[in-house]
mmCIF file of C-alpha atoms in Angstrom:
data_model
loop_
_atom_site.group_PDB
_atom_site.id
_atom_site.type_symbol
_atom_site.label_atom_id
_atom_site.label_comp_id
_atom_site.label_asym_id
_atom_site.label_seq_id
_atom_site.Cartn_x
_atom_site.Cartn_y
_atom_site.Cartn_z
ATOM 1 C CA MET O 983 102.811 84.323 157.024
ATOM 2 C CA ALA O 984 105.247 81.423 156.371
ATOM 3 C CA ASP O 985 105.909 81.777 152.989
ATOM 4 C CA SER O 986 107.115 84.664 150.969
ATOM 5 C CA GLU O 987 104.343 85.198 148.858
ATOM 6 C CA GLU O 988 102.569 86.398 152.027
ATOM 7 C CA TRP O 989 104.479 88.656 153.388
ATOM 8 C CA PRO O 990 104.246 92.512 151.816
ATOM 9 C CA SER O 991 107.575 93.651 152.173
ATOM 10 C CA LYS O 992 110.608 91.387 152.978
ATOM 11 C CA TRP O 993 112.989 94.784 153.377
ATOM 12 C CA LEU O 994 110.817 96.100 155.928
ATOM 13 C CA ALA O 995 111.071 92.063 157.788
ATOM 14 C CA LEU O 996 115.056 92.365 157.240
ATOM 15 C CA PHE O 997 115.882 96.184 158.431
ATOM 16 C CA SER O 998 113.410 95.144 161.378
ATOM 17 C CA SER O 999 115.561 92.121 162.185
ATOM 18 C CA CYS O 1000 118.590 94.558 161.805
ATOM 19 C CA TYR O 1001 117.291 97.016 163.963
ATOM 20 C CA MET O 1002 116.516 94.340 166.888
ATOM 21 C CA CYS O 1003 119.848 92.858 166.278
ATOM 22 C CA VAL O 1004 121.383 96.010 166.889
ATOM 23 C CA VAL O 1005 119.899 97.455 169.854
ATOM 24 C CA ALA O 1006 119.292 93.918 172.056
ATOM 25 C CA GLY O 1007 121.101 91.471 170.339
ATOM 26 C CA GLY O 1008 124.999 91.598 171.526
ATOM 27 C CA ILE O 1009 125.129 94.521 173.850
ATOM 28 C CA MET O 1010 126.294 92.463 176.651
ATOM 29 C CA TYR O 1011 129.673 92.101 174.837
ATOM 30 C CA GLY O 1012 130.683 95.749 175.627
ATOM 31 C CA TRP O 1013 131.101 94.437 179.235
ATOM 32 C CA PRO O 1014 134.455 96.489 179.234
ATOM 33 C CA SER O 1015 133.038 99.891 178.528
ATOM 34 C CA LEU O 1016 130.342 99.266 180.985
ATOM 35 C CA LEU O 1017 133.048 98.372 183.376
ATOM 36 C CA LEU O 1018 134.788 101.532 182.839
ATOM 37 C CA MET O 1019 131.563 103.450 183.692
ATOM 38 C CA LEU O 1020 131.178 101.723 186.403
ATOM 39 C CA GLN O 1021 134.934 101.888 187.909
ATOM 40 C CA ALA O 1022 134.597 105.596 187.011
ATOM 41 C CA GLU O 1023 131.584 106.077 189.398
ATOM 42 C CA GLY O 1024 133.060 104.458 192.523
ATOM 43 C CA GLN O 1025 130.861 101.540 192.138
ATOM 44 C CA PHE O 1026 131.683 98.462 194.832
ATOM 45 C CA ASP O 1027 134.179 100.777 196.088
ATOM 46 C CA GLU O 1028 132.951 99.790 199.385
ATOM 47 C CA LEU O 1029 134.576 96.108 199.437
ATOM 48 C CA CYS O 1030 138.089 98.077 199.552
ATOM 49 C CA ASN O 1031 137.533 99.308 202.860
ATOM 50 C CA GLY O 1032 139.451 102.225 202.224
ATOM 51 C CA ALA O 1033 142.337 100.696 200.369
ATOM 52 C CA PRO O 1034 143.313 102.168 196.953
ATOM 53 C CA THR O 1035 140.687 101.293 193.876
ATOM 54 C CA PRO O 1036 140.776 98.743 191.985
ATOM 55 C CA CYS O 1037 141.360 96.791 194.839
ATOM 56 C CA PRO O 1038 141.417 92.860 194.490
ATOM 57 C CA ALA O 1039 137.764 92.478 196.082
ATOM 58 C CA GLN O 1040 136.408 94.685 194.114
ATOM 59 C CA GLU O 1041 137.902 93.126 190.621
ATOM 60 C CA SER O 1042 136.806 89.402 191.986
ATOM 61 C CA LEU O 1043 133.350 90.984 192.024
ATOM 62 C CA TYR O 1044 133.614 92.270 188.701
ATOM 63 C CA HIS O 1045 134.931 89.215 186.828
ATOM 64 C CA TRP O 1046 132.607 87.076 188.903
ATOM 65 C CA ILE O 1047 129.601 88.990 187.286
ATOM 66 C CA TRP O 1048 130.985 88.681 183.725
ATOM 67 C CA THR O 1049 131.576 85.266 184.343
ATOM 68 C CA VAL O 1050 127.852 84.340 185.192
ATOM 69 C CA SER O 1051 126.717 86.592 182.447
ATOM 70 C CA SER O 1052 129.104 84.964 180.056
ATOM 71 C CA SER O 1053 127.953 81.381 180.978
ATOM 72 C CA ALA O 1054 124.244 82.692 181.104
ATOM 73 C CA CYS O 1055 124.725 83.482 177.824
ATOM 74 C CA LEU O 1056 125.697 80.185 176.168
ATOM 75 C CA ALA O 1057 123.853 78.266 178.286
ATOM 76 C CA SER O 1058 120.508 80.134 177.330
ATOM 77 C CA ASN O 1059 120.654 79.342 173.616
ATOM 78 C CA LEU O 1060 118.662 75.826 173.971
ATOM 79 C CA LEU O 1061 116.514 77.620 176.307
ATOM 80 C CA THR O 1062 115.551 80.311 173.572
ATOM 81 C CA GLY O 1063 116.053 77.588 170.873
ATOM 82 C CA LEU O 1064 113.467 75.498 172.087
ATOM 83 C CA MET O 1065 111.117 78.779 172.818
ATOM 84 C CA LEU O 1066 111.742 79.457 169.156
ATOM 85 C CA ASP O 1067 110.300 76.053 168.030
ATOM 86 C CA ALA O 1068 107.543 75.905 170.447
ATOM 87 C CA LEU O 1069 106.386 79.395 170.213
ATOM 88 C CA GLY O 1070 107.421 80.633 166.876
ATOM 89 C CA PRO O 1071 109.220 83.981 165.999
ATOM 90 C CA ARG O 1072 106.502 86.361 166.824
ATOM 91 C CA VAL O 1073 106.655 85.254 170.849
ATOM 92 C CA SER O 1074 110.444 84.476 170.898
ATOM 93 C CA ALA O 1075 111.511 87.606 169.718
ATOM 94 C CA THR O 1076 109.193 89.845 171.938
ATOM 95 C CA THR O 1077 109.983 88.028 174.864
ATOM 96 C CA CYS O 1078 113.427 87.796 174.718
ATOM 97 C CA SER O 1079 113.451 91.823 173.602
ATOM 98 C CA LEU O 1080 111.465 92.208 176.891
ATOM 99 C CA LEU O 1081 113.746 90.744 179.015
ATOM 100 C CA VAL O 1082 116.747 92.840 177.398
ATOM 101 C CA LEU O 1083 114.662 95.894 177.797
ATOM 102 C CA LEU O 1084 114.521 94.949 181.607
ATOM 103 C CA GLY O 1085 118.118 94.497 182.119
ATOM 104 C CA CYS O 1086 119.000 97.632 180.812
ATOM 105 C CA VAL O 1087 116.338 98.956 183.060
ATOM 106 C CA LEU O 1088 118.221 97.369 185.958
ATOM 107 C CA ILE O 1089 121.539 98.012 184.497
ATOM 108 C CA GLY O 1090 120.785 101.923 184.367
ATOM 109 C CA VAL O 1091 118.901 102.403 187.949
ATOM 110 C CA HIS O 1092 121.831 100.007 189.662
ATOM 111 C CA ASP O 1093 123.821 101.790 192.704
ATOM 112 C CA SER O 1094 126.282 99.246 194.590
ATOM 113 C CA VAL O 1095 124.887 100.914 197.997
ATOM 114 C CA THR O 1096 121.083 101.252 197.687
ATOM 115 C CA CYS O 1097 120.150 99.180 194.390
ATOM 116 C CA ASN O 1098 122.460 96.499 193.502
ATOM 117 C CA THR O 1099 120.603 95.132 190.087
ATOM 118 C CA LEU O 1100 124.133 95.168 188.343
ATOM 119 C CA LEU O 1101 124.147 91.080 188.167
ATOM 120 C CA ILE O 1102 120.846 90.856 187.173
ATOM 121 C CA GLY O 1103 120.497 93.007 184.784
ATOM 122 C CA MET O 1104 123.848 91.243 183.059
ATOM 123 C CA ILE O 1105 122.404 88.208 183.318
ATOM 124 C CA LEU O 1106 119.141 89.293 181.293
ATOM 125 C CA ILE O 1107 120.771 91.103 178.970
ATOM 126 C CA SER O 1108 123.391 87.775 178.215
ATOM 127 C CA ALA O 1109 120.965 85.422 178.487
ATOM 128 C CA PHE O 1110 118.364 86.656 175.988
ATOM 129 C CA GLY O 1111 120.204 88.765 173.791
ATOM 130 C CA PRO O 1112 121.608 86.089 171.537
ATOM 131 C CA GLY O 1113 117.440 84.938 171.529
ATOM 132 C CA VAL O 1114 116.629 87.990 169.628
ATOM 133 C CA GLN O 1115 119.341 86.846 167.076
ATOM 134 C CA ASN O 1116 117.694 83.737 166.626
ATOM 135 C CA ALA O 1117 114.443 85.020 166.167
ATOM 136 C CA CYS O 1118 115.261 86.816 163.762
ATOM 137 C CA VAL O 1119 117.269 84.871 161.116
ATOM 138 C CA HIS O 1120 114.738 83.205 159.591
ATOM 139 C CA VAL O 1121 114.298 86.148 157.999
ATOM 140 C CA SER O 1122 116.985 85.471 155.222
ATOM 141 C CA ASN O 1123 114.769 82.664 153.832
ATOM 142 C CA LEU O 1124 112.590 85.615 152.249
ATOM 143 C CA PHE O 1125 115.814 86.282 149.707
ATOM 144 C CA GLU O 1126 117.119 84.937 146.743
ATOM 145 C CA ARG O 1127 120.398 85.527 148.268
ATOM 146 C CA ARG O 1128 119.953 83.862 151.711
ATOM 147 C CA SER O 1129 123.441 84.289 152.415
ATOM 148 C CA THR O 1130 123.613 87.809 152.201
ATOM 149 C CA ALA O 1131 120.505 88.628 154.349
ATOM 150 C CA SER O 1132 122.074 86.760 156.922
ATOM 151 C CA SER O 1133 125.345 88.000 156.785
ATOM 152 C CA MET O 1134 123.139 91.226 157.283
ATOM 153 C CA ILE O 1135 121.401 90.084 160.419
ATOM 154 C CA ILE O 1136 124.554 88.303 161.967
ATOM 155 C CA GLY O 1137 126.462 91.790 161.058
ATOM 156 C CA SER O 1138 123.954 93.805 163.199
ATOM 157 C CA PHE O 1139 124.429 91.559 166.064
ATOM 158 C CA ASN O 1140 128.072 91.990 165.881
ATOM 159 C CA LEU O 1141 127.530 96.042 165.631
ATOM 160 C CA SER O 1142 125.678 95.887 169.015
ATOM 161 C CA TYR O 1143 129.184 95.114 170.908
ATOM 162 C CA ALA O 1144 129.944 99.024 170.561
ATOM 163 C CA VAL O 1145 126.596 100.257 172.372
ATOM 164 C CA PHE O 1146 127.892 100.578 175.831
ATOM 165 C CA LEU O 1147 131.053 101.730 174.060
ATOM 166 C CA ILE O 1148 129.603 104.590 172.420
ATOM 167 C CA LEU O 1149 127.854 105.191 175.929
ATOM 168 C CA GLU O 1150 131.153 105.260 177.829
ATOM 169 C CA LEU O 1151 132.219 107.786 175.096
ATOM 170 C CA ILE O 1152 129.488 109.919 175.632
ATOM 171 C CA ASN O 1153 129.664 109.516 179.244
ATOM 172 C CA ARG O 1154 133.309 110.178 179.177
ATOM 173 C CA THR O 1155 133.176 113.580 177.089
ATOM 174 C CA THR O 1156 130.050 115.056 178.362
ATOM 175 C CA GLY O 1157 129.283 114.107 181.597
ATOM 176 C CA VAL O 1158 125.872 112.438 181.575
ATOM 177 C CA THR O 1159 125.726 109.888 184.081
ATOM 178 C CA ARG O 1160 125.614 106.356 183.308
ATOM 179 C CA ASN O 1161 122.133 105.865 184.906
ATOM 180 C CA ARG O 1162 120.423 108.340 182.533
ATOM 181 C CA LEU O 1163 122.519 107.294 179.210
ATOM 182 C CA VAL O 1164 121.351 103.369 179.932
ATOM 183 C CA LEU O 1165 117.681 104.304 180.668
ATOM 184 C CA VAL O 1166 117.700 106.557 177.736
ATOM 185 C CA TYR O 1167 118.835 104.012 175.579
ATOM 186 C CA SER O 1168 116.386 101.356 177.107
ATOM 187 C CA THR O 1169 113.536 103.538 175.317
ATOM 188 C CA LEU O 1170 115.452 102.033 171.934
ATOM 189 C CA VAL O 1171 115.148 98.460 173.068
ATOM 190 C CA ALA O 1172 111.430 99.126 174.100
ATOM 191 C CA GLY O 1173 111.059 100.086 170.206
ATOM 192 C CA ALA O 1174 112.256 96.299 169.679
ATOM 193 C CA VAL O 1175 109.867 95.192 171.617
ATOM 194 C CA VAL O 1176 106.913 96.699 169.507
ATOM 195 C CA ILE O 1177 109.024 95.647 166.226
ATOM 196 C CA ALA O 1178 109.130 92.285 167.256
ATOM 197 C CA PHE O 1179 105.114 91.864 168.254
ATOM 198 C CA VAL O 1180 104.348 93.684 165.097
ATOM 199 C CA VAL O 1181 107.030 92.568 162.377
ATOM 200 C CA MET O 1182 107.610 88.819 163.515
ATOM 201 C CA PRO O 1183 105.365 86.149 161.924
ATOM 202 C CA ASN O 1184 103.869 83.674 164.018
ATOM 203 C CA LYS O 1185 105.683 80.857 162.034
ATOM 204 C CA PRO O 1186 108.998 80.893 160.301
ATOM 205 C CA PHE O 1187 109.564 82.143 156.905
ATOM 206 C CA SER O 1188 109.988 79.218 154.985
ATOM 207 C CA ALA O 1189 113.073 78.708 152.284
ATOM 208 C CA ARG O 1190 111.930 77.988 148.727
ATOM 209 C CA ARG O 1191 113.878 74.443 147.597
ATOM 210 C CA LYS O 1192 115.372 74.425 144.509
ATOM 211 C CA ARG O 1193 115.328 71.767 142.144
ATOM 212 C CA ASP O 1194 119.115 70.235 142.872
ATOM 213 C CA PRO O 1195 120.347 68.671 139.381
ATOM 214 C CA LEU O 1196 122.406 66.242 141.405
ATOM 215 C CA LEU O 1197 118.922 65.293 143.236
ATOM 216 C CA ALA O 1198 116.945 65.357 140.171
ATOM 217 C CA GLY O 1199 118.114 61.502 138.312
ATOM 218 C CA GLN O 1200 119.463 60.847 135.043
ATOM 219 C CA GLU O 1201 120.171 64.772 133.882
ATOM 220 C CA ALA O 1202 123.196 64.896 135.903
ATOM 221 C CA THR O 1203 124.482 61.824 134.438
ATOM 222 C CA PRO O 1204 127.074 63.245 131.847
ATOM 223 C CA SER O 1205 126.288 60.581 128.984
ATOM 224 C CA PRO O 1206 129.428 59.570 127.323
ATOM 225 C CA LYS O 1207 130.671 61.589 124.232
ATOM 226 C CA THR O 1208 132.013 60.410 120.980
ATOM 227 C CA GLY O 1209 135.638 60.420 121.191
ATOM 228 C CA GLN O 1210 135.871 60.592 125.239
ATOM 229 C CA SER O 1211 138.003 57.665 126.420
ATOM 230 C CA SER O 1212 136.833 55.083 128.760
ATOM 231 C CA PRO O 1213 138.611 56.125 132.166
ATOM 232 C CA GLN O 1214 137.929 59.926 131.002
ATOM 233 C CA ALA O 1215 133.907 59.040 131.200
ATOM 234 C CA ALA O 1216 134.220 56.874 134.161
ATOM 235 C CA ALA O 1217 136.336 59.645 136.234
ATOM 236 C CA ALA O 1218 133.423 62.062 134.880
ATOM 237 C CA THR O 1219 130.966 59.381 136.326
ATOM 238 C CA LEU O 1220 132.563 58.851 139.691
ATOM 239 C CA ALA O 1221 132.965 62.963 140.389
ATOM 240 C CA VAL O 1222 129.211 63.126 139.334
ATOM 241 C CA GLY O 1223 128.243 60.476 141.776
ATOM 242 C CA ARG O 1224 130.553 61.761 145.230
ATOM 243 C CA ALA O 1225 128.951 65.252 144.327
ATOM 244 C CA ARG O 1226 125.522 63.587 144.284
ATOM 245 C CA ALA O 1227 125.963 61.543 147.460
ATOM 246 C CA GLU O 1228 127.266 64.950 149.212
ATOM 247 C CA THR O 1229 124.732 66.558 148.127
ATOM 248 C CA LEU O 1230 122.096 63.807 149.376
ATOM 249 C CA VAL O 1231 123.798 63.578 152.850
ATOM 250 C CA THR O 1232 123.284 67.629 153.551
ATOM 251 C CA VAL O 1233 119.572 67.125 152.554
ATOM 252 C CA LEU O 1234 119.144 64.147 154.447
ATOM 253 C CA LEU O 1235 120.919 65.706 157.664
ATOM 254 C CA SER O 1236 118.529 69.153 157.516
ATOM 255 C CA GLU O 1237 115.844 67.013 157.626
ATOM 256 C CA ALA O 1238 116.765 64.588 160.133
ATOM 257 C CA PRO O 1239 115.553 64.479 163.667
ATOM 258 C CA LEU O 1240 117.260 66.774 166.435
ATOM 259 C CA HIS O 1241 119.149 63.740 168.216
ATOM 260 C CA HIS O 1242 120.600 62.511 164.990
ATOM 261 C CA GLN O 1243 121.784 66.285 163.771
ATOM 262 C CA VAL O 1244 123.595 66.833 167.144
ATOM 263 C CA MET O 1245 124.918 63.540 166.966
ATOM 264 C CA SER O 1246 126.536 64.064 163.619
ATOM 265 C CA ALA O 1247 130.014 64.657 162.843
ATOM 266 C CA PRO O 1248 129.819 68.208 161.047
ATOM 267 C CA PHE O 1249 127.864 69.498 164.330
ATOM 268 C CA LEU O 1250 130.223 68.045 167.060
ATOM 269 C CA ASN O 1251 133.334 69.515 164.943
ATOM 270 C CA LEU O 1252 131.474 73.350 164.885
ATOM 271 C CA LEU O 1253 130.684 72.429 168.463
ATOM 272 C CA VAL O 1254 134.082 72.094 169.485
ATOM 273 C CA TRP O 1255 135.893 74.728 167.401
ATOM 274 C CA THR O 1256 132.816 77.452 168.723
ATOM 275 C CA THR O 1257 133.374 76.315 172.052
ATOM 276 C CA ILE O 1258 137.234 76.930 172.237
ATOM 277 C CA ALA O 1259 136.728 80.202 170.423
ATOM 278 C CA MET O 1260 134.011 81.311 172.970
ATOM 279 C CA PHE O 1261 136.328 80.456 175.667
ATOM 280 C CA TRP O 1262 138.986 82.660 174.524
ATOM 281 C CA MET O 1263 136.645 85.515 173.471
ATOM 282 C CA ASN O 1264 134.655 85.260 176.590
ATOM 283 C CA PHE O 1265 138.126 85.373 179.009
ATOM 284 C CA TYR O 1266 139.393 88.126 176.944
ATOM 285 C CA ILE O 1267 136.174 90.418 177.510
ATOM 286 C CA GLY O 1268 136.279 89.586 180.957
ATOM 287 C CA THR O 1269 139.945 90.686 181.931
ATOM 288 C CA VAL O 1270 140.763 93.361 179.376
ATOM 289 C CA ALA O 1271 140.156 96.326 181.237
ATOM 290 C CA SER O 1272 141.952 94.611 184.617
ATOM 291 C CA ARG O 1273 145.076 94.019 181.678
ATOM 292 C CA LEU O 1274 144.715 97.496 180.719
ATOM 293 C CA GLY O 1275 144.861 98.535 184.052
ATOM 294 C CA HIS O 1276 147.873 96.895 185.227
ATOM 295 C CA GLY O 1277 149.840 98.142 182.391
ATOM 296 C CA GLY O 1278 148.574 95.425 179.776
ATOM 297 C CA SER O 1279 149.279 92.129 182.299
ATOM 298 C CA VAL O 1280 147.719 91.378 185.258
ATOM 299 C CA HIS O 1281 149.687 91.657 188.751
ATOM 300 C CA ILE O 1282 147.074 90.340 191.054
ATOM 301 C CA VAL O 1283 147.814 88.095 193.890
ATOM 302 C CA GLY O 1284 145.509 85.570 195.496
ATOM 303 C CA PRO O 1285 142.510 84.857 193.549
ATOM 304 C CA HIS O 1286 143.641 86.302 190.475
ATOM 305 C CA ARG O 1287 146.440 84.356 189.757
ATOM 306 C CA ARG O 1288 144.769 81.501 187.786
ATOM 307 C CA GLU O 1289 144.792 84.530 185.108
ATOM 308 C CA GLN O 1290 148.139 84.814 184.496
ATOM 309 C CA VAL O 1291 148.262 81.095 183.396
ATOM 310 C CA MET O 1292 145.668 81.681 181.210
ATOM 311 C CA ILE O 1293 146.845 84.693 179.105
ATOM 312 C CA LEU O 1294 148.254 83.608 175.902
#
């Protein structure tokens, strides 16, 4: 099943991947909406000891839950990547979807007094949600326009950010409890588990390599035309030589061992900027509810004072 000719329907694989990414991919990024439902229910109000809510102790716990969850999201990529390489997309996608399902169930049954499972549930959906997307990206190799297929899969992952937003809207307008909403939603995640096991192949789909004229040999080198000056011919030859060298470096890097790839300049450059972007995104998601609750700024004393330094 590793080749596109052996796969009966590439569209089935693509839409199945999009579904899995929507329902089980990045739902943890809807934390602010989930937090609104939890606060409306009075979860962890017992920490305030009769003081007005939300109190510093309560908000500190919520920030701690998001900090641990977002850290698990970033740290788990290595684990899910190794799982994908060692066990293949079917096992990886099924396992990650199953653990996201377990996390949704734990969030659904959570009660701060009788069944405090919020932290474990958030860790599970945060750590293994991105693993679902990682196990689906290879499906783009089935298509001639790989970038379009990849964009559909990544866009579906981004769309999952709105899951808890939709659930919170239903909760606020209809009065259906958070427990019931999340548990009903878990059935959709269960569907993703079944689809992952049935549709995903044991080995990633491989992309067809097209013959690159820059690596093909002499036909890529322009022959001097009649009447072309010597400096123009030299410039054209130099430009083709540089393009050929850049293409060769790209091909060699993609086929290099893992330790060579992670120590390469392109990877380190991407790592630095992605780390900065993810830091600010996670900080914003984790604190936006508190800032909105305090009129757009954080006026909290004690352990939350450090947040005032972080706000741009």
